[in-house]
């Protein structure tokens, strides 16, 4: 491990992830050569993971404000007003590289980190979600990675006592060498008890709380800002190790101290650990900071300032307290059996100063570390040139659908549509006793304890759409999240995101970033669905043996909406036989990039379905009115696999079959957007039709519930054999994960 007295060589600079130009900027900022501690601090603060140097210029174009937004991007998490002096605090982050190297700990500490982002601001976490992308199921490492990631998410979330209520999981060969693990946490706080990170007050004490610092996770942020090579196994020590039981103690201790008036500022130690937390606090407070490294609690002998500052040991927080509150705060943390140490104070120098063994081992002006960090406007292909590069096959002639029932059965068994029961049954979704709807529906719903209100939440993205057309794919990710939240009857309020892309130094990848963000921004503006927090994860590609190259562009969206009365919540399961199925948005026919084309005919071609944002908003508002008025007995949005798959999912959720009146051809699997299936008895169905005509909402009669089969009507009232039993469809849906994990 480097020492502060080591001579800085070009090789050492390169090993720290800094280019020659960036190192020249370090020399200019300091007016001298840095020592190793200072070089390490610049290295992590200027990494993509911490500085967003390739994406900041484009992130600034996103809409982040609305009357209900209390705090947008820039803090630990986003904050929105949910009425009654309550706020929802939420964020999504990535832990991709660590999860590929060490899946259990990588995923577990991803959950731990996002939990800290939320409770740092004064919220009690009420729900966890995730968005997972894996490679081909037959890849030799993939079963191990899936098992480890799912166990890590469940192991941490279950132990810390926060329910895991929703998420999504996709498979594609593009993730063979670089899986994605994105974790989201949602919490609730009182609006007048929200805590921020700005360190203020000359001489105010800076305190370290939580676990001791170890050597795990050193240079984790730098590792997360580079692609994988053949030395991937050597990076295992850069993965942090978490302890959910300590995290639970830390949550309770922090919330207890937050009930007092002792805290001036608070920040969790996430990526880059003590470095990023102290730099961000001082920068946000336009102050300076001095830390005595001899006072940092360490669990290993002989740790150097370099190691202490760059360690990403878990379950740690940094606080600024009011003078005289130290003893009271220490008593709280000691009661919860956590470390507590006063390690420094706020200054007015605008510098980060570190002392160790009586000497100053770091003195860096804060401006260059944070606000003046490198910012690149990297070259990007135009959307037209990108499409030439992507070389997506044209749709061409659409194959015939020879046997609609056989196609449905095959689709329900494919990895992207098969039941995720094997995954979510490993998560405790009911702890806290407020979960009203969990994985398996459109959006998860969690009651706000002691009220009639509930929060609806969903994670969404369709990477194959984003690859074929990143602009339309960015729009669609936001629109699908909007639909999922609307489908349960909630008003969509705001989103967080986790922007997963490959190497931004490649113009084609930069085009994916620029166009996806442009699409997201347009969708957020059109839907009044602002972005209040997020994370960027770049260099998600692999040169490792057996790995793929670049991932598909994956701008994962995590959305939150509000149900004013959870008693009116909609679910996807059919409620009774004889109900009518109405397809809001009407019959479609778009099969470009559809799962039917890929899974049934082995073709990946055509443009993704276009997104009409005005129609998305209009249909979402209409469906929410149907739920609010009680006219719809069940609701489900139409997405992957089209309306026949969506209706089958509704049937499997209720064990009630249906007769389809859809045309018996491939349009039953079309993935046109802005569509929902709603069910109602004959009286309410007539009222829905009347309202749809009044508001000029397209719709069609899709079928009716009946029996224990899925049947195709030939238009004359006769069921076209063969009908397919729900038991057979359920077996097909359950078999993928069950058989894979038992093999």
XYZ file of C-alpha atoms in Angstrom:
743
model
C 0.000 0.000 0.000
C 1.412 3.455 -0.892
C 2.982 5.674 1.758
C 2.795 9.449 1.974
C 6.536 9.669 1.306
C 6.502 7.655 -1.945
C 7.837 9.407 -5.046
C 5.092 10.075 -7.586
C 5.912 8.455 -10.933
C 3.885 8.432 -14.183
C 3.103 4.785 -13.478
C 1.683 5.643 -10.047
C -0.395 8.452 -11.553
C -1.783 6.085 -14.197
C -2.520 3.451 -11.559
C -4.650 6.054 -9.795
C -6.796 6.520 -12.893
C -5.591 10.044 -13.706
C -4.613 11.091 -17.218
C -1.494 13.174 -17.902
C -3.704 16.223 -18.428
C -5.544 15.639 -15.171
C -2.308 15.238 -13.255
C -1.138 18.537 -14.725
C -4.307 20.087 -13.296
C -3.423 18.630 -9.894
C -0.003 20.293 -10.067
C -1.630 23.605 -10.982
C -4.208 23.328 -8.171
C -1.563 22.642 -5.546
C 1.290 24.690 -6.991
C 3.534 21.730 -6.175
C 3.832 17.950 -6.388
C 1.201 16.097 -4.346
C 2.141 13.464 -1.816
C 0.518 10.034 -1.974
C -2.337 10.946 0.356
C -3.200 13.961 -1.778
C -2.859 11.994 -5.007
C -5.203 9.325 -3.673
C -7.772 11.957 -2.701
C -7.652 13.610 -6.141
C -7.883 10.165 -7.719
C -11.170 9.213 -6.088
C -12.757 12.670 -6.179
C -12.020 12.989 -9.899
C -13.178 9.466 -10.739
C -16.277 9.140 -12.909
C -18.040 7.588 -9.941
C -17.636 10.711 -7.796
C -17.207 13.614 -10.229
C -19.522 12.635 -13.141
C -16.927 14.342 -15.341
C -18.279 12.824 -18.574
C -21.972 13.287 -17.784
C -22.370 16.457 -15.671
C -22.708 18.679 -18.700
C -25.699 16.634 -19.904
C -27.259 15.974 -16.498
C -27.730 19.729 -16.089
C -30.283 19.641 -18.931
C -32.685 17.376 -17.022
C -35.838 18.814 -15.377
C -35.469 18.734 -11.597
C -38.072 21.149 -10.270
C -41.790 21.091 -9.494
C -43.951 22.665 -6.780
C -43.792 19.403 -4.813
C -39.996 19.018 -5.046
C -38.349 20.004 -1.761
C -34.796 19.003 -2.685
C -33.513 17.942 -6.082
C -30.130 16.522 -7.140
C -27.070 17.512 -5.132
C -27.861 16.042 -1.742
C -27.736 12.447 -0.542
C -31.221 11.776 -1.940
C -34.186 13.569 -3.488
C -37.033 14.917 -1.367
C -40.676 15.480 -2.376
C -43.735 16.804 -0.541
C -46.409 14.165 0.111
C -48.662 16.341 2.274
C -49.397 16.573 5.997
C -45.868 17.860 6.731
C -44.474 14.568 5.408
C -41.774 14.085 2.803
C -40.714 11.121 0.715
C -36.935 10.776 0.410
C -35.571 8.366 -2.193
C -32.671 7.502 -4.466
C -31.267 4.749 -6.683
C -27.580 3.835 -7.009
C -25.405 1.276 -8.753
C -23.090 -1.369 -7.360
C -22.260 -3.024 -10.657
C -18.534 -3.713 -10.669
C -18.382 -4.916 -7.037
C -21.316 -7.276 -7.656
C -19.599 -8.914 -10.631
C -16.391 -9.415 -8.654
C -18.037 -10.583 -5.420
C -21.806 -10.920 -5.967
C -22.997 -11.424 -2.395
C -21.048 -8.596 -0.760
C -21.321 -6.362 -3.820
C -25.111 -6.532 -3.815
C -25.408 -6.442 -0.018
C -23.279 -3.328 0.357
C -25.166 -1.723 -2.520
C -28.318 -2.073 -0.429
C -26.519 -0.794 2.664
C -25.170 2.241 0.845
C -28.496 3.352 -0.578
C -30.183 2.886 2.792
C -27.637 5.272 4.325
C -28.254 7.872 1.616
C -31.897 7.971 2.672
C -31.726 7.808 6.461
C -28.847 10.300 6.432
C -31.463 12.900 5.528
C -33.703 12.042 8.466
C -36.021 9.512 6.813
C -36.977 6.129 8.128
C -36.550 3.722 5.190
C -39.828 1.971 4.355
C -38.967 0.080 1.154
C -36.152 -1.270 -0.992
C -36.336 -2.042 -4.709
C -33.777 -3.173 -7.264
C -33.114 -3.329 -10.991
C -30.925 -6.260 -12.047
C -29.401 -7.161 -15.433
C -27.646 -10.452 -16.034
C -26.037 -12.156 -19.001
C -27.087 -15.339 -20.767
C -28.423 -17.996 -18.393
C -26.129 -20.559 -20.057
C -23.013 -18.436 -19.402
C -20.780 -20.430 -17.016
C -20.659 -17.674 -14.361
C -24.259 -16.454 -14.545
C -26.006 -18.869 -12.211
C -23.418 -18.135 -9.516
C -23.832 -14.387 -10.058
C -27.632 -14.516 -9.885
C -27.593 -16.638 -6.757
C -25.021 -14.404 -5.055
C -26.693 -11.109 -5.938
C -30.165 -12.242 -4.872
C -28.784 -13.690 -1.640
C -26.873 -10.466 -0.949
C -29.909 -8.244 -1.495
C -32.088 -10.487 0.643
C -29.454 -11.053 3.298
C -28.867 -7.353 3.893
C -32.417 -6.044 3.465
C -34.011 -8.817 5.504
C -31.588 -8.387 8.395
C -31.797 -4.604 8.509
C -35.580 -4.760 8.691
C -36.576 -2.877 5.543
C -38.918 -4.709 3.136
C -37.779 -5.408 -0.422
C -40.986 -4.841 -2.339
C -40.246 -4.573 -6.046
C -37.818 -4.487 -8.922
C -37.037 -5.959 -12.314
C -34.651 -8.550 -13.728
C -33.548 -8.918 -17.355
C -31.129 -11.150 -19.240
C -29.038 -10.362 -22.310
C -25.676 -11.517 -23.639
C -24.437 -7.902 -23.444
C -24.240 -8.300 -19.640
C -22.156 -11.501 -19.742
C -19.030 -9.727 -18.539
C -20.575 -6.847 -16.594
C -23.828 -7.366 -14.705
C -25.838 -4.447 -13.334
C -27.055 -4.228 -9.740
C -29.035 -1.043 -9.093
C -30.571 -0.560 -5.638
C -33.287 1.909 -4.611
C -34.532 2.944 -1.176
C -37.637 4.949 -0.299
C -38.102 6.599 3.092
C -40.481 8.955 4.880
C -39.596 11.937 7.078
C -41.242 14.974 8.606
C -40.630 18.027 6.457
C -39.345 20.110 9.345
C -36.839 17.408 10.312
C -34.894 16.919 7.089
C -31.109 16.946 7.412
C -28.617 18.235 4.860
C -24.876 17.873 4.344
C -23.521 21.444 4.401
C -20.829 21.778 7.070
C -21.135 25.214 8.685
C -20.084 26.976 11.862
C -16.437 27.837 12.403
C -14.988 25.518 15.035
C -17.965 23.143 15.088
C -16.862 19.589 15.903
C -16.744 16.918 13.184
C -17.604 13.478 14.497
C -17.201 9.989 13.070
C -19.864 7.403 13.998
C -20.650 3.793 13.156
C -18.202 1.000 12.391
C -14.424 1.146 12.540
C -12.408 1.767 9.382
C -10.678 -1.185 7.754
C -8.767 -1.869 4.570
C -11.762 -3.175 2.596
C -12.979 -1.166 -0.364
C -9.853 0.955 -0.852
C -10.027 2.512 -4.324
C -13.545 1.147 -4.821
C -14.652 4.368 -6.540
C -11.670 4.256 -8.896
C -12.315 0.590 -9.688
C -15.957 1.441 -10.451
C -14.762 4.039 -12.963
C -12.852 1.661 -15.236
C -13.806 -1.261 -17.413
C -12.878 -4.839 -16.574
C -9.709 -6.466 -17.852
C -8.205 -9.906 -17.358
C -7.081 -8.897 -13.848
C -10.650 -8.888 -12.563
C -10.025 -11.387 -9.748
C -7.221 -9.179 -8.410
C -9.804 -6.476 -7.718
C -11.646 -8.526 -5.094
C -10.064 -6.542 -2.182
C -11.701 -3.369 -3.565
C -15.146 -4.790 -2.705
C -16.543 -3.685 0.633
C -17.899 -6.022 3.305
C -21.164 -5.095 4.996
C -22.891 -5.883 8.290
C -26.665 -5.286 8.191
C -27.020 -5.659 11.940
C -24.647 -2.737 12.481
C -26.571 -0.781 9.838
C -29.797 -1.335 11.792
C -28.112 0.015 14.930
C -26.796 2.966 12.934
C -30.270 3.793 11.595
C -31.764 3.814 15.075
C -28.893 5.780 16.630
C -28.991 8.425 13.884
C -32.759 8.811 14.076
C -32.534 9.141 17.865
C -29.911 11.870 17.592
C -31.927 13.552 14.830
C -34.802 13.932 17.294
C -32.570 16.378 19.206
C -31.159 19.699 18.030
C -27.541 18.528 17.996
C -26.863 17.983 14.272
C -25.669 20.771 11.989
C -24.888 18.513 9.009
C -24.641 14.815 8.260
C -23.244 12.743 5.408
C -22.823 9.011 4.916
C -19.464 7.559 3.950
C -20.253 5.942 0.615
C -18.023 5.826 -2.461
C -14.564 7.177 -1.537
C -15.492 6.917 2.141
C -14.092 9.556 4.469
C -12.710 11.517 1.512
C -15.965 12.158 -0.339
C -18.037 12.689 2.802
C -15.684 15.317 4.231
C -15.103 17.058 0.876
C -18.821 17.193 0.081
C -19.746 18.516 3.524
C -17.120 21.251 3.437
C -17.882 22.160 -0.185
C -21.641 22.343 0.362
C -21.061 24.553 3.399
C -18.513 26.727 1.576
C -16.156 26.065 4.479
C -12.925 24.227 5.205
C -12.182 21.143 7.227
C -9.345 19.790 9.364
C -9.182 16.162 10.446
C -6.874 14.473 12.948
C -6.242 11.061 11.430
C -4.900 9.727 14.735
C -8.472 9.875 16.060
C -10.143 7.867 13.276
C -11.392 4.552 14.747
C -9.535 1.752 12.934
C -10.030 -1.979 13.168
C -6.634 -2.884 11.703
C -3.166 -2.098 12.988
C -0.872 0.394 11.302
C -3.401 1.996 8.947
C -2.029 5.032 7.113
C -3.912 8.242 6.262
C -3.984 7.089 2.623
C -5.817 3.917 3.641
C -8.114 5.666 6.108
C -9.185 8.313 3.613
C -9.792 5.885 0.729
C -11.318 2.976 2.624
C -14.952 2.233 1.807
C -15.662 0.263 4.954
C -19.406 0.167 5.478
C -21.847 1.487 8.086
C -20.059 4.789 8.779
C -21.291 8.391 8.951
C -19.734 11.827 9.347
C -21.497 14.601 11.256
C -21.036 18.213 12.233
C -22.475 18.857 15.687
C -23.306 21.993 17.591
C -20.629 22.802 20.198
C -21.324 21.227 23.553
C -23.490 18.422 22.128
C -20.663 15.905 21.835
C -21.238 14.137 25.172
C -24.955 13.720 24.578
C -24.374 12.405 21.060
C -21.637 10.046 22.232
C -23.946 8.591 24.867
C -26.530 7.743 22.208
C -24.035 5.986 19.939
C -22.388 4.132 22.804
C -25.845 2.924 23.895
C -26.267 1.435 20.413
C -22.753 -0.091 20.671
C -21.315 2.028 17.878
C -18.043 3.909 17.603
C -18.080 7.650 18.209
C -15.075 9.948 17.849
C -14.514 13.673 17.443
C -11.977 13.705 14.603
C -11.853 17.342 13.491
C -13.583 20.663 13.129
C -15.014 23.071 10.576
C -12.630 25.821 9.433
C -12.876 28.882 7.212
C -9.798 28.093 5.105
C -11.543 26.505 2.106
C -8.970 23.691 2.380
C -9.004 20.067 3.426
C -6.207 19.617 5.945
C -5.212 16.267 7.457
C -2.801 15.802 10.343
C -1.203 12.538 11.469
C 1.379 11.879 14.125
C 1.954 15.601 14.575
C 2.487 16.382 10.880
C 0.319 17.805 8.120
C -0.056 15.012 5.543
C -2.601 16.712 3.276
C -3.465 20.310 2.426
C -5.720 20.647 -0.625
C -7.944 23.556 -1.714
C -11.508 22.228 -1.888
C -12.503 23.987 -5.108
C -10.430 21.812 -7.457
C -11.586 18.652 -5.658
C -15.291 19.187 -6.174
C -16.835 22.176 -7.946
C -13.853 22.645 -10.280
C -13.278 18.956 -10.965
C -12.678 18.018 -14.624
C -15.702 18.405 -16.887
C -15.677 16.874 -20.358
C -17.946 17.438 -23.338
C -16.930 14.207 -25.006
C -17.485 13.661 -28.747
C -20.759 11.904 -29.563
C -22.220 10.574 -32.782
C -25.438 12.137 -33.999
C -28.528 9.976 -33.541
C -28.554 9.242 -37.281
C -24.875 8.262 -37.300
C -25.384 6.203 -34.150
C -28.119 4.188 -35.843
C -25.762 3.502 -38.744
C -23.141 2.313 -36.241
C -25.647 0.195 -34.265
C -26.637 -1.508 -37.523
C -29.957 -2.776 -36.168
C -31.550 -5.055 -38.733
C -34.648 -3.639 -40.435
C -37.948 -5.156 -39.399
C -38.625 -6.495 -42.892
C -41.525 -8.840 -43.484
C -43.283 -9.820 -40.283
C -43.486 -13.605 -39.911
C -46.871 -15.236 -39.580
C -48.171 -16.251 -36.179
C -48.959 -19.894 -36.916
C -50.145 -20.939 -33.441
C -50.976 -18.092 -31.075
C -51.380 -20.412 -28.072
C -48.012 -22.095 -28.634
C -46.351 -18.690 -29.000
C -47.923 -17.508 -25.738
C -46.708 -20.602 -23.903
C -43.150 -20.131 -25.179
C -43.119 -16.435 -24.283
C -44.342 -17.048 -20.738
C -41.412 -19.430 -20.217
C -38.678 -17.169 -21.635
C -36.128 -15.610 -19.230
C -37.436 -12.051 -19.674
C -41.085 -12.932 -18.926
C -40.895 -15.976 -16.651
C -42.060 -15.603 -13.061
C -39.500 -14.002 -10.736
C -41.016 -15.807 -7.769
C -37.711 -17.609 -7.081
C -36.125 -14.170 -6.610
C -38.686 -12.265 -4.588
C -39.557 -15.136 -2.284
C -36.030 -14.724 -0.878
C -36.833 -11.140 0.121
C -38.776 -10.202 3.237
C -41.445 -7.984 1.691
C -43.721 -7.755 4.738
C -41.463 -6.545 7.560
C -42.949 -3.348 8.952
C -46.474 -4.612 8.183
C -47.191 -1.764 5.739
C -46.587 -3.495 2.390
C -49.847 -3.523 0.438
C -48.560 -4.687 -2.945
C -45.211 -6.320 -3.684
C -43.353 -7.840 -6.612
C -45.534 -9.399 -9.282
C -47.783 -6.450 -10.046
C -47.205 -3.119 -11.752
C -45.942 -0.953 -8.879
C -45.179 -1.881 -5.304
C -47.363 -0.086 -2.761
C -46.369 0.660 0.831
C -48.690 2.362 3.292
C -47.441 5.447 5.105
C -47.750 4.154 8.639
C -50.776 5.373 10.549
C -52.389 7.114 7.561
C -54.672 6.363 4.621
C -51.897 7.386 2.250
C -49.541 5.037 0.457
C -46.522 5.364 -1.798
C -46.386 3.502 -5.106
C -42.951 2.753 -6.553
C -41.480 1.040 -9.591
C -38.177 0.505 -11.431
C -38.218 0.371 -15.226
C -36.091 0.329 -18.376
C -36.112 -1.612 -21.669
C -32.434 -1.768 -22.717
C -33.083 -3.382 -26.121
C -35.198 -0.341 -27.018
C -32.418 1.966 -25.797
C -29.839 0.240 -27.973
C -31.964 0.434 -31.122
C -32.920 4.088 -30.490
C -31.533 5.656 -27.295
C -33.784 8.717 -27.584
C -37.019 6.708 -27.808
C -35.632 4.233 -25.254
C -34.972 7.038 -22.758
C -38.514 8.311 -23.236
C -39.942 4.823 -22.860
C -38.146 4.097 -19.581
C -39.766 7.152 -17.990
C -43.138 6.485 -19.640
C -43.279 2.864 -18.475
C -42.523 3.903 -14.908
C -45.300 6.498 -15.191
C -47.678 3.773 -16.428
C -46.809 1.318 -13.690
C -47.486 3.898 -10.984
C -50.681 5.099 -12.690
C -51.887 1.483 -13.025
C -52.252 1.108 -9.242
C -54.088 4.435 -9.060
C -51.242 6.586 -7.738
C -50.258 10.038 -8.967
C -46.666 9.859 -10.312
C -44.599 12.556 -8.563
C -40.883 12.196 -9.245
C -38.121 9.862 -10.317
C -34.604 8.872 -9.469
C -32.346 7.181 -11.991
C -29.345 4.955 -12.378
C -27.658 5.675 -15.700
C -25.663 2.604 -16.713
C -23.530 2.915 -19.848
C -20.220 1.672 -21.239
C -17.051 3.683 -22.072
C -17.909 7.387 -22.598
C -14.669 7.915 -24.494
C -16.246 6.053 -27.413
C -18.417 8.446 -29.505
C -21.068 5.786 -30.087
C -21.448 5.214 -26.342
C -21.518 8.952 -25.715
C -24.339 9.134 -28.274
C -26.291 6.614 -26.184
C -25.801 8.795 -23.098
C -26.701 12.079 -24.783
C -29.768 10.748 -26.597
C -31.114 8.686 -23.699
C -30.872 11.713 -21.416
C -32.570 13.861 -24.048
C -35.410 11.360 -24.246
C -35.680 11.121 -20.473
C -35.764 14.893 -20.156
C -38.511 15.273 -22.758
C -40.594 12.575 -21.068
C -40.150 14.057 -17.595
C -41.236 17.484 -18.807
C -44.263 16.160 -20.693
C -45.416 13.987 -17.782
C -44.632 16.437 -14.919
C -42.356 13.746 -13.523
C -39.120 15.531 -12.456
C -35.804 13.879 -11.637
C -34.797 14.553 -8.020
C -31.805 12.252 -7.514
C -29.710 9.689 -9.310
C -26.434 8.026 -10.094
C -24.216 7.559 -13.152
C -22.303 4.325 -13.714
C -19.966 4.314 -16.714
C -17.304 1.978 -18.118
C -19.659 -0.968 -17.830
C -17.861 -3.198 -20.284
C -15.473 -6.057 -20.039
C -12.371 -7.295 -21.773
C -12.087 -10.175 -19.342
C -11.846 -13.693 -20.735
C -15.302 -15.052 -21.464
C -16.950 -11.649 -21.031
C -18.787 -9.554 -23.548
C -17.905 -5.992 -24.412
C -20.248 -3.052 -23.826
C -23.516 -3.444 -21.955
C -26.739 -2.299 -23.554
C -27.497 1.324 -22.641
C -29.523 0.968 -19.443
C -30.918 4.213 -18.000
C -32.873 2.589 -15.176
C -35.708 4.711 -13.800
C -37.067 4.496 -10.250
C -40.345 6.320 -9.759
C -42.516 7.236 -6.783
C -46.188 8.200 -6.720
C -48.792 8.985 -4.088
C -52.076 7.220 -3.341
C -54.240 9.583 -1.305
C -56.420 6.650 -0.153
C -54.866 3.200 -0.262
C -58.324 1.614 -0.016
C -58.779 2.568 -3.683
C -55.583 0.875 -4.858
C -55.825 -1.217 -8.033
C -54.177 -4.623 -8.530
C -53.572 -6.750 -11.630
C -55.516 -9.886 -10.709
C -58.940 -10.521 -12.250
C -61.696 -10.217 -9.634
C -64.594 -12.246 -11.044
C -65.730 -14.345 -13.958
C -67.774 -12.547 -16.575
C -65.885 -9.262 -16.318
C -64.994 -7.540 -19.560
C -61.415 -6.794 -20.601
C -60.990 -3.360 -22.175
C -57.737 -2.447 -23.877
C -57.136 1.272 -23.254
C -55.116 2.502 -26.213
C -56.680 -0.038 -28.528
C -55.199 -2.780 -30.679
C -51.680 -2.078 -31.857
C -49.337 -3.606 -34.342
C -45.786 -2.538 -33.519
C -43.501 -5.586 -33.491
C -40.097 -3.941 -33.908
C -37.767 -4.953 -31.010
C -40.587 -7.073 -29.567
C -40.012 -10.145 -27.440
C -42.295 -12.081 -29.785
C -39.971 -11.381 -32.700
C -36.899 -12.329 -30.662
C -38.151 -15.352 -28.736
C -40.378 -16.941 -31.366
C -38.423 -16.133 -34.529
C -34.884 -15.456 -33.259
C -34.809 -11.992 -34.825
C -33.848 -8.690 -33.242
C -34.798 -5.953 -35.638
C -36.759 -2.838 -36.355
C -37.296 0.359 -34.433
C -38.630 0.258 -30.882
C -42.237 1.394 -30.435
C -42.521 5.191 -30.643
C -43.630 7.125 -27.566
C -46.345 9.766 -27.894
C -45.920 11.601 -24.599
C -49.191 13.527 -24.877
C -51.049 10.225 -25.266
C -49.075 8.668 -22.380
C -50.190 11.476 -20.101
C -53.779 11.438 -21.331
C -54.148 7.676 -20.900
C -52.434 7.707 -17.505
C -54.769 10.405 -16.220
C -57.766 8.483 -17.583
C -56.765 5.220 -15.910
C -56.163 6.974 -12.590
C -59.701 8.394 -12.800
C -61.080 4.905 -13.421
C -59.276 3.592 -10.329
C -60.287 6.577 -8.196
C -63.949 6.183 -9.149
C -63.936 2.420 -8.592
C -65.006 1.659 -12.160
C -62.035 -0.616 -12.897
C -61.835 -3.864 -10.944
C -58.294 -4.682 -12.161
C -55.623 -2.773 -14.081
C -52.383 -3.803 -15.761
C -50.110 -1.872 -18.095
C -49.123 -3.429 -21.416
C -45.372 -3.757 -21.926
C -43.040 -6.649 -22.818
C -44.905 -9.332 -24.744
C -47.919 -7.177 -25.602
C -51.561 -7.395 -24.501
C -51.982 -11.183 -24.632
C -49.045 -11.648 -22.258
C -50.339 -8.858 -19.985
C -53.798 -10.441 -19.784
C -52.222 -13.827 -19.052
C -50.277 -12.284 -16.174
C -53.589 -10.959 -14.820
C -55.093 -14.426 -15.112
C -52.190 -16.089 -13.305
C -52.406 -13.485 -10.514
C -56.048 -14.473 -9.887
C -56.415 -18.051 -11.154
C -59.279 -16.876 -13.353
C -59.015 -17.474 -17.097
C -60.186 -15.373 -20.021
C -61.338 -15.530 -23.608
C -59.361 -13.300 -25.956
C -61.108 -11.328 -28.689
C -57.811 -10.013 -30.021
C -57.026 -10.793 -33.662
C -55.420 -14.273 -33.649
C -52.151 -13.046 -35.101
C -48.889 -11.431 -34.082
C -50.548 -8.126 -33.139
C -51.626 -9.854 -29.911
C -47.946 -9.587 -28.935
C -47.337 -6.046 -30.227
C -45.600 -3.713 -27.795
C -47.247 -0.388 -28.708
C -46.988 2.023 -25.776
C -49.495 4.000 -23.657
C -51.754 0.959 -23.241
C -53.484 -0.574 -20.229
C -55.872 -3.470 -19.723
C -58.749 -2.690 -17.362
C -61.497 -5.038 -16.271
C -65.026 -4.215 -15.175
C -68.449 -5.820 -14.894
C -70.862 -5.127 -17.747
C -72.406 -2.044 -16.096
C -69.078 -0.373 -15.303
C -67.615 -1.439 -18.640
C -70.394 0.467 -20.408
C -69.596 3.546 -18.299
C -65.881 3.202 -19.121
C -66.663 3.000 -22.844
C -68.818 6.105 -22.583
C -66.089 8.009 -20.737
C -63.443 6.844 -23.215
C -65.519 8.144 -26.096
C -66.181 11.420 -24.250
C -62.478 12.013 -23.622
C -61.444 10.627 -27.021
C -59.504 7.735 -25.528
C -58.830 4.866 -27.913
C -59.956 1.472 -26.635
C -61.086 -1.935 -27.812
C -62.989 -4.863 -26.374
C -60.227 -7.369 -25.663
C -62.156 -10.235 -24.132
C -63.879 -11.428 -20.983
C -62.943 -13.466 -17.935
C -64.035 -17.073 -17.863
C -63.029 -20.461 -16.461
C -59.506 -21.716 -15.865
C -58.113 -21.452 -19.378
C -56.834 -18.881 -21.846
C -58.872 -19.270 -25.010
C -58.966 -17.572 -28.405
C -62.370 -16.595 -29.784
C -62.764 -16.805 -33.541
C -65.162 -13.857 -33.650
C -68.347 -15.871 -33.689
C -68.460 -16.708 -30.015
C -66.836 -20.093 -30.513
C -63.587 -20.806 -28.693
C -60.868 -21.800 -31.068
C -59.158 -24.964 -29.813
C -56.870 -25.523 -28.222
C -57.547 -23.503 -25.125
C -54.599 -23.598 -22.784
C -55.063 -24.362 -19.066
C -53.772 -21.831 -16.540
C -51.968 -24.705 -14.835
C -49.896 -25.259 -17.973
C -49.141 -21.538 -18.314
C -48.184 -21.326 -14.656
C -45.841 -24.281 -15.007
C -44.214 -22.646 -18.029
C -43.816 -19.372 -16.130
C -42.401 -20.987 -12.977
C -40.135 -23.471 -14.713
C -37.334 -21.186 -15.909
C -35.877 -20.164 -12.554
C -36.816 -23.405 -10.810
C -35.179 -25.668 -13.377
C -32.144 -23.402 -13.810
C -31.419 -23.210 -10.114
C -31.970 -26.940 -9.595
C -29.747 -27.941 -12.531
